[in-house]
Coordinates of C-alpha atoms in Angstrom, one line a residue:
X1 CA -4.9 14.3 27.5
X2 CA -5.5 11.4 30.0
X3 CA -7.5 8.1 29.3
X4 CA -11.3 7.8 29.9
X5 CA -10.9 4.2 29.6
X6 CA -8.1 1.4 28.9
X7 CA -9.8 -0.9 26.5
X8 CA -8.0 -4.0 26.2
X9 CA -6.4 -4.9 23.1
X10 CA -6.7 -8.9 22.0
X11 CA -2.8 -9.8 20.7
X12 CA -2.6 -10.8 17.2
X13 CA -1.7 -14.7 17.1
X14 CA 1.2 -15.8 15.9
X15 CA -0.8 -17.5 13.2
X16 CA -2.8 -14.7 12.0
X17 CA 0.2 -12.3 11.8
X18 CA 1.4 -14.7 9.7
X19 CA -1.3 -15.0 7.1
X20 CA -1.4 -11.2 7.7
X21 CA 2.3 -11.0 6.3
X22 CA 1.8 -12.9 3.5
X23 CA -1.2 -11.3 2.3
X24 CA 1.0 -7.4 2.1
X25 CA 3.6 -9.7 0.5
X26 CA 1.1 -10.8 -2.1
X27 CA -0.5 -8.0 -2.8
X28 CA 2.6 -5.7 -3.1
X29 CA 3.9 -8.6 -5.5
X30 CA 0.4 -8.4 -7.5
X31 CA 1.5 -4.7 -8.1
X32 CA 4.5 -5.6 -9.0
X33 CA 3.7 -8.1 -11.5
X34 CA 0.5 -6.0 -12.8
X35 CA 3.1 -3.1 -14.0
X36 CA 5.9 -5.6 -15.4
X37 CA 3.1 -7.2 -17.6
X38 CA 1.3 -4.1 -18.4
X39 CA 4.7 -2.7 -19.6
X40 CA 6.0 -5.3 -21.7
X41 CA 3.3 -7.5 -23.0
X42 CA 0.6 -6.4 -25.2
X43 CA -2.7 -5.6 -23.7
X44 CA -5.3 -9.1 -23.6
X45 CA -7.7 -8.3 -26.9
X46 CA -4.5 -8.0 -28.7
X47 CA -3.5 -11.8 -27.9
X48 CA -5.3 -14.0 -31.1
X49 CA -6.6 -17.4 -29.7
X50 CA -5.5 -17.4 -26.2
X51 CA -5.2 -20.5 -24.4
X52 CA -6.5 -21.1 -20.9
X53 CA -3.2 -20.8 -19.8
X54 CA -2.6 -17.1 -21.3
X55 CA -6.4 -16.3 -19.7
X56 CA -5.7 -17.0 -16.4
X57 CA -2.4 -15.3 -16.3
X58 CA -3.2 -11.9 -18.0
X59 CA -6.3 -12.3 -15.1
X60 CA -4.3 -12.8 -12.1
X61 CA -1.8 -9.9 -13.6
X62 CA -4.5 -7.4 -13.7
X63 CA -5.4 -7.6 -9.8
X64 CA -3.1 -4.2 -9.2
X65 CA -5.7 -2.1 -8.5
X66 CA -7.5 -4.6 -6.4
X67 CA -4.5 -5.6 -4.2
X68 CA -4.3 -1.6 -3.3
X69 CA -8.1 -2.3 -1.8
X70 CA -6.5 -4.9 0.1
X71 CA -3.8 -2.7 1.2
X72 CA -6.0 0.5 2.6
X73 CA -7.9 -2.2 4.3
X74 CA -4.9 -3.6 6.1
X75 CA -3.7 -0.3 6.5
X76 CA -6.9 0.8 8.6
X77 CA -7.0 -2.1 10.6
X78 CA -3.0 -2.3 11.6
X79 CA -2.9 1.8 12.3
X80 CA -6.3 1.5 14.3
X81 CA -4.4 -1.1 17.0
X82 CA -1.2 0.6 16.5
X83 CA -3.5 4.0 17.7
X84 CA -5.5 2.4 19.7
X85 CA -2.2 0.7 22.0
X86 CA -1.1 3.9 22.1
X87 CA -4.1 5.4 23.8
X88 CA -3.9 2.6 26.7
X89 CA -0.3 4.1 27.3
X90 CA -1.1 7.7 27.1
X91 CA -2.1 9.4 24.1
X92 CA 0.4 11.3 22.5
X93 CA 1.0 13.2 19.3
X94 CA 4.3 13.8 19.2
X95 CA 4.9 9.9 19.6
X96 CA 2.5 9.2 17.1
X97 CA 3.6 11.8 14.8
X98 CA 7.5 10.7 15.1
X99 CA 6.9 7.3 14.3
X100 CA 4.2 7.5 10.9
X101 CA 6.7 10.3 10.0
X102 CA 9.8 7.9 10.2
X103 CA 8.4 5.2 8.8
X104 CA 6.7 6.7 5.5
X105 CA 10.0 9.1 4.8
X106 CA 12.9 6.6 5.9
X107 CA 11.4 5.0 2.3
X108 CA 10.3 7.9 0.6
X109 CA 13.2 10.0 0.6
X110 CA 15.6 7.4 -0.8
X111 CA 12.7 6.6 -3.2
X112 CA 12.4 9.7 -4.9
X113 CA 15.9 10.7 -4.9
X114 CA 16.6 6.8 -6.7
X115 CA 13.8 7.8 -9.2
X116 CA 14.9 11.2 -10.0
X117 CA 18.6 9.4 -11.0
X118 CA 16.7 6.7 -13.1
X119 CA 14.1 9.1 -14.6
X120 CA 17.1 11.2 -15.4
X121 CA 19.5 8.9 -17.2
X122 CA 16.5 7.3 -18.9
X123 CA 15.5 10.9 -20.1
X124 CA 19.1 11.5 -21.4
X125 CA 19.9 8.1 -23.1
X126 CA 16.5 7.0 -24.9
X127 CA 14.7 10.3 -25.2
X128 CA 11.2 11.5 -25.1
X129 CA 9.7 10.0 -28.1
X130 CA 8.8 7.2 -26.4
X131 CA 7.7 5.7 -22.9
X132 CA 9.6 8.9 -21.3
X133 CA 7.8 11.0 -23.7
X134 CA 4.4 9.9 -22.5
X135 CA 3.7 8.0 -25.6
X136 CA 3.7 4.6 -24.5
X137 CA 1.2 1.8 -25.0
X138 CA 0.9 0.9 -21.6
X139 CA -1.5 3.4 -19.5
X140 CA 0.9 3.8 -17.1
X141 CA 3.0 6.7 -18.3
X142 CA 0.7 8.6 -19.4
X143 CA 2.3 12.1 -19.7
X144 CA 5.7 13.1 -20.6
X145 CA 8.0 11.8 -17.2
X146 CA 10.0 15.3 -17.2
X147 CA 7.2 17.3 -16.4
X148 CA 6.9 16.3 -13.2
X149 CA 10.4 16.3 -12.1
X150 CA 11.3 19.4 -10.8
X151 CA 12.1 19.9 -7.6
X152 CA 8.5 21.9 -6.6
X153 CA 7.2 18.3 -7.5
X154 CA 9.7 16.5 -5.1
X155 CA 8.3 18.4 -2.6
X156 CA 4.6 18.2 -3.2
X157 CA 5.4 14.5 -2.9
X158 CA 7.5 15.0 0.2
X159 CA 4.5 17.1 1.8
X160 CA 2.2 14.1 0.7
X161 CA 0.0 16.5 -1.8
X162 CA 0.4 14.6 -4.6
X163 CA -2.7 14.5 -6.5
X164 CA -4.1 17.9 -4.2
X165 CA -1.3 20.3 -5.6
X166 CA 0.8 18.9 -8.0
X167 CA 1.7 15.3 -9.7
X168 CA 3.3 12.1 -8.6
X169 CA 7.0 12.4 -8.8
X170 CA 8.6 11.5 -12.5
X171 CA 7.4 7.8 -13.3
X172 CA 6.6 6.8 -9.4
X173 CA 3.1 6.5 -10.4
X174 CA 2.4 4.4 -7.0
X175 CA 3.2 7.5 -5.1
X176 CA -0.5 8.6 -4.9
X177 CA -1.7 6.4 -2.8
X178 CA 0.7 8.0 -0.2
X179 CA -1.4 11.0 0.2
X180 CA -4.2 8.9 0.7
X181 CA -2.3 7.2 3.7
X182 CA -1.0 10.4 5.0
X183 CA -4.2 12.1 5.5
X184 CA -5.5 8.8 6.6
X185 CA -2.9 9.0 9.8
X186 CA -4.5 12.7 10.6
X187 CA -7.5 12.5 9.8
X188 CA -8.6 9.7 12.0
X189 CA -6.8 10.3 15.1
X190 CA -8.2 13.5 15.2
X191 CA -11.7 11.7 15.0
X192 CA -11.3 9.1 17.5
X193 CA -8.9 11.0 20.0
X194 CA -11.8 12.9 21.8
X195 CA -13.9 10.2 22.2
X196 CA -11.0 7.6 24.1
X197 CA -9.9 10.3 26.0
X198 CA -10.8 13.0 28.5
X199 CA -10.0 15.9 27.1
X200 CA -11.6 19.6 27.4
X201 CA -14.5 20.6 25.3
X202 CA -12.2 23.2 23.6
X203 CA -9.7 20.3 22.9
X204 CA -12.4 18.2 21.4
X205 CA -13.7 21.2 19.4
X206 CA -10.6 21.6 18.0
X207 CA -10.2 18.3 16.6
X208 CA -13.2 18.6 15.0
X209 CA -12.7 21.8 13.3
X210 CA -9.4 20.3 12.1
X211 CA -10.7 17.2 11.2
X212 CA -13.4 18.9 9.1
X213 CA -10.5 21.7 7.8
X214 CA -8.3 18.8 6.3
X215 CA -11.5 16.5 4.5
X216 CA -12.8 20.0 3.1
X217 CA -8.7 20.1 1.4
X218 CA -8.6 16.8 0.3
X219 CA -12.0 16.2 -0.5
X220 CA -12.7 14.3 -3.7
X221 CA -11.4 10.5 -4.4
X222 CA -9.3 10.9 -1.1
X223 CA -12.1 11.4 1.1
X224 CA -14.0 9.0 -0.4
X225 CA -11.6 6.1 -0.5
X226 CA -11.1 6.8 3.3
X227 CA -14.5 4.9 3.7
X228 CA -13.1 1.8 2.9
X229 CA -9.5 2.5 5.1
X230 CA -12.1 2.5 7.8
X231 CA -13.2 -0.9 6.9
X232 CA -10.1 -2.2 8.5
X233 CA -10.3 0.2 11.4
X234 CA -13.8 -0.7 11.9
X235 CA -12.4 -4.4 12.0
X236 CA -9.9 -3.2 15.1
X237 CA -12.9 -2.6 17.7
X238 CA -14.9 -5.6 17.2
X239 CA -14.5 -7.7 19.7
X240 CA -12.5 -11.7 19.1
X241 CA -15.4 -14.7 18.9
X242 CA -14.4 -18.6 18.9
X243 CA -12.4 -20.3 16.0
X244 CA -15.3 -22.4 15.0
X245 CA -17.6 -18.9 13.6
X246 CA -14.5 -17.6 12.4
X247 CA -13.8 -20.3 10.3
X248 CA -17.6 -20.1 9.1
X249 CA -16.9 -16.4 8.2
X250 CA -13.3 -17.4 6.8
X251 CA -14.6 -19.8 4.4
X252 CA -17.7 -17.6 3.4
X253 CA -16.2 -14.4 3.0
X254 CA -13.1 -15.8 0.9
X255 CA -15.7 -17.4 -1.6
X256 CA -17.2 -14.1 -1.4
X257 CA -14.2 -12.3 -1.9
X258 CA -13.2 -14.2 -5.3
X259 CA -16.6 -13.7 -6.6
X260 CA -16.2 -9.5 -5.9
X261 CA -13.2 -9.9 -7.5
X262 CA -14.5 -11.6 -10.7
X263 CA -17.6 -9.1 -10.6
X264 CA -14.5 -6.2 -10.3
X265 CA -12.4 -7.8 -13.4
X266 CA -15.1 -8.4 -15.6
X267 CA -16.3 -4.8 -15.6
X268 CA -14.6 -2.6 -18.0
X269 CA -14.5 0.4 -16.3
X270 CA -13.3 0.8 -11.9
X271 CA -15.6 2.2 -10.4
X272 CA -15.8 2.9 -6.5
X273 CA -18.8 0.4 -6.3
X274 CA -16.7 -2.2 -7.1
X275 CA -13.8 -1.2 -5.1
X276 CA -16.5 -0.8 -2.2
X277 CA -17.3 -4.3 -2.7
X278 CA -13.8 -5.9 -2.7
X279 CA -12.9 -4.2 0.3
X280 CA -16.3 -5.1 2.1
X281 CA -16.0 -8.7 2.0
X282 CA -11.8 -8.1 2.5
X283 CA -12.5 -6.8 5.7
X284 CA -14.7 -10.1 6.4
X285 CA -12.1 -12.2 5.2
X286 CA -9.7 -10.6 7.4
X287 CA -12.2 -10.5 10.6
X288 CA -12.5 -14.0 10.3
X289 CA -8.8 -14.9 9.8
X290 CA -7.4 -13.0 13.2
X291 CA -9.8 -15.3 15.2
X292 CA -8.9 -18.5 13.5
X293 CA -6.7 -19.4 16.8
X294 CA -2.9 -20.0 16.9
X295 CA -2.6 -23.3 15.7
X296 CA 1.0 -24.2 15.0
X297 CA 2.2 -23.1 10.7
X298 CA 5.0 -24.3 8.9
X299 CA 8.5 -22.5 9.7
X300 CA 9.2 -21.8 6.3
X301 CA 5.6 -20.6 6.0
X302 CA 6.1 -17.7 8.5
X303 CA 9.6 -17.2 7.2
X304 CA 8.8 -16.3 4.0
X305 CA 5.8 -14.4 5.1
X306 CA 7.8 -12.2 7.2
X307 CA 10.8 -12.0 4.8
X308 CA 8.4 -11.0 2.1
X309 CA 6.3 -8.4 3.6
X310 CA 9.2 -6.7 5.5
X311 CA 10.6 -5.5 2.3
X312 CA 6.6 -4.6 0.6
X313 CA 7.0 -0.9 1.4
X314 CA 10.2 -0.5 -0.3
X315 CA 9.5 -2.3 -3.2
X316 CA 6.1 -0.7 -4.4
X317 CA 7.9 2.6 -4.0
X318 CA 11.0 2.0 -5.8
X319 CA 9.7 -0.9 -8.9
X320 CA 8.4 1.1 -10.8
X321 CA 10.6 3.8 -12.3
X322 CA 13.1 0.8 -12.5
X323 CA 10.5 -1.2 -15.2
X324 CA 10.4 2.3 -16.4
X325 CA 14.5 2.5 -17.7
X326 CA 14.0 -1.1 -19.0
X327 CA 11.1 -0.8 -20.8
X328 CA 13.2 2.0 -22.8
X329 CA 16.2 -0.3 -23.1
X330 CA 14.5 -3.3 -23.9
X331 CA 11.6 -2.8 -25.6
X332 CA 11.9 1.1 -26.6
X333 CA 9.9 2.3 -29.3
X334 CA 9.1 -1.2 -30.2
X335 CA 6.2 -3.3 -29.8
X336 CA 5.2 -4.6 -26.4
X337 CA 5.8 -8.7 -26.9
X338 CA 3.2 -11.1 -27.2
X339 CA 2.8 -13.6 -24.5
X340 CA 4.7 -16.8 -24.9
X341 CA 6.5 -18.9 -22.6
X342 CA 9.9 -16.8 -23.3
X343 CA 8.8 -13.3 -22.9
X344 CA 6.7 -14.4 -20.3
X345 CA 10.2 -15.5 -18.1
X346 CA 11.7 -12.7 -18.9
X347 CA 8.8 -10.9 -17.5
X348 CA 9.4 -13.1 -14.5
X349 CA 12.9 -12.6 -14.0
X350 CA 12.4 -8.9 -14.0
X351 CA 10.2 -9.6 -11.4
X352 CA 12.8 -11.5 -9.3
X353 CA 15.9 -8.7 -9.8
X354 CA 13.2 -5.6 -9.3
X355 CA 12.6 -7.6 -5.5
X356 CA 16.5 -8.3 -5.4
X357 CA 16.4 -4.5 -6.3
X358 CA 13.8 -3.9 -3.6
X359 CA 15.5 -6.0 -0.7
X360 CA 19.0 -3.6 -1.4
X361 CA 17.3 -0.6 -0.9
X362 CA 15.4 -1.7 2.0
X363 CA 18.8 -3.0 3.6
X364 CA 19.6 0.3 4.1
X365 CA 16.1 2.0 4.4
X366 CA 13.0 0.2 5.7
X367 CA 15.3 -2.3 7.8
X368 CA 16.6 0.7 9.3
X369 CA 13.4 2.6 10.9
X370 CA 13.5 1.2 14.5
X371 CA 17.0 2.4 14.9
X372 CA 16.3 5.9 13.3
X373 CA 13.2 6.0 15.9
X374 CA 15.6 5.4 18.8
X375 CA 18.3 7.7 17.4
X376 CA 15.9 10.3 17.1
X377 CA 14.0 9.9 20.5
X378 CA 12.7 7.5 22.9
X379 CA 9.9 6.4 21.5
X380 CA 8.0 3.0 22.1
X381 CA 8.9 0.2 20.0
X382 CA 5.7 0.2 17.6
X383 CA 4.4 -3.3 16.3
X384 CA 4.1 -3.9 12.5
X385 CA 2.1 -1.4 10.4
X386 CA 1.4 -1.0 7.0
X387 CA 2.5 1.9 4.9
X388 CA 0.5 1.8 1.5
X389 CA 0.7 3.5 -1.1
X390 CA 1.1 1.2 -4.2
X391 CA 0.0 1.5 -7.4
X392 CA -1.2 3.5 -10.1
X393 CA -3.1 1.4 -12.4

């Protein structure tokens, strides 16, 4: 394949890769937090007479599901440059294969196999009868954690089928959005590959027929959550406009966006609809942020921002079945604690070591992918993706 065009490609600002950072950071946190709260605090209409305070922070804990919106969003728009930069050098699918690979198993591996010891030891030492038995409180484990540990199941996660043949591995709930990003990296290349390039008519067929093969397989929620990935790859072709309209739509579309959120909360049951509408005015929020300008931000701003998001992979693939063994060891069988100011910081602090946890493992994993690309091959140094896959809630 050879290029029909080179269309240029407007560099991410300092400044917006910044706020881009920060916002992974915060939404793999809001994950993070959403399970630890869900697991050892009672549900809200169990709290009698809750204060304003205890409102507003069972409503900012309960934004998991939302912050995965956020993610596929990101997700579409960071893979869509990442594609489309690739295209202006010379379209290849062995370099794009090589480094989505890398980068989803140099986490994944070491994920499952972690899980597998925890799910394991937690099996052995507390038993079944409760959150390892599937009878738990919290929706989160909902079926008995050992059924789904086999190695078959490792491998249906492995081969990104989770959810199409078989379970999510052992208590890694937040697995399934990983088949969800995996066919999102095929499916879409194969899509937009004939049309940026000059390629034979039996080439393009081909893609197609593929293309049409693999959404007939995983059909259902996965297909139709990849509407809203291409939000954010929709947002990667449109193109840059001055910093005064994009602080217009900034400003609009975040008032917008905490208004779909509320609409999203307040509802009882998730629907698509309301997904559909988070990631809608998202994807506005975001188109108006990257066009904000570069205007100098604080050092520690960016610091933290790029600290925090470089370890968001790692940690909503490895939190969970760690919340899992404490929950047994802390709470066990037990009721879930009501809110208070004590349980509420030692909710916290669980919080803090399951990040510690998080930036361990990725010290030797996520840290590590641009040296495992060039170990395995030359391949071109790729700018900053987004690998979801959080949360099951």
């Amino acid at each position: 394949m050879y290029l029909k065009d080179k269309p240029k490609i407007p560099k991410l600002s300092d400044r917006a890769s910044a706020h881009l950072d920060m916002i992974r950071a915060i939404a793999a946190i809001l994950v993070l937090v959403g399970h630890a709260r869900a697991l050892f605090l009672v549900d809200f209409d169990e709290v009698q007479s809750p204060t304003i305070f205890t409102k507003l922070f069972y409503a900012v804990t309960g934004l998991g599901h939302q912050a995965v919106m956020v993610f596929f969003v990101l997700s579409g728009f960071l893979i869509t440059r990442s594609i489309r930069q690739n295209i202006t050098r010379g379209w290849s699918w062995r370099t794009y294969s090589a480094n989505r690979l890398i980068r989803l198993y140099v986490v994944l591996v070491p994920a499952i196999a972690i899980g597998a010891c925890l799910d394991l030891a937690g099996i052995y030492y507390f038993g079944t009868s409760g959150i390892y038995g599937g009878n738990n409180y919290a929706l989160i484990i909902k079926d008995a954690v050992g059924n789904s540990l086999s190695l078959r199941d490792a491998f249906i996660n492995l081969a990104f089928l989770q959810g199409i043949a078989g379970p999510t591995f052992g208590s890694n709930g937040p697995l399934w959005s990983l088949s969800y990003e995996f066919w999102y990296y095929v499916l879409f290349p194969l899509l937009i590959i004939p049309v940026f390039t000059r390629s034979s008519k039996s080439s393009k067929l081909i893609s197609i027929a593929l293309a049409v093969v693999i959404a007939f397989l995983i059909k259902g929620p996965i297909l139709t959550y990849f509407s809203i990935w291409m939000l954010g790859a929709t947002i990667a072709f449109i193109p840059p406009f001055t910093a005064t309209k994009a602080t217009a739509l900034t400003c609009l579309s975040a008032a917008i966006l905490i208004a779909c959120i509320l609409i999203s909360r307040m509802r009882s049951q998730m629907s698509f609809g309301n997904d559909l509408l988070v990631a809608v005015s998202f994807s506005m929020f975001i188109l108006g942020l990257i066009n904000l300008g570069d205007r100098k931000l604080s050092n520690t701003y960016e610091r933290a921002a790029k600290s925090l998001s470089s370890v968001s992979y790692t940690l909503y693939l490895v939190h969970l079945p760690l919340l899992v063994i404490l929950n047994a060891f802390l709470i066990g069988q037990d009721k879930r604690w009501m809110p208070a100011l004590s349980t509420i910081s030692i909710v916290a602090f669980l919080c803090v070591a399951s990040i510690s946890y998080a930036y361990l493992i990725a010290f030797f994993t996520e840290y590590r992918t641009e040296t495992i690309r060039q170990k395995l091959g030359t391949f071109p140094r790729q700018p900053p993706t987004m690998e979801l896959t959080d949360v099951k809630v």
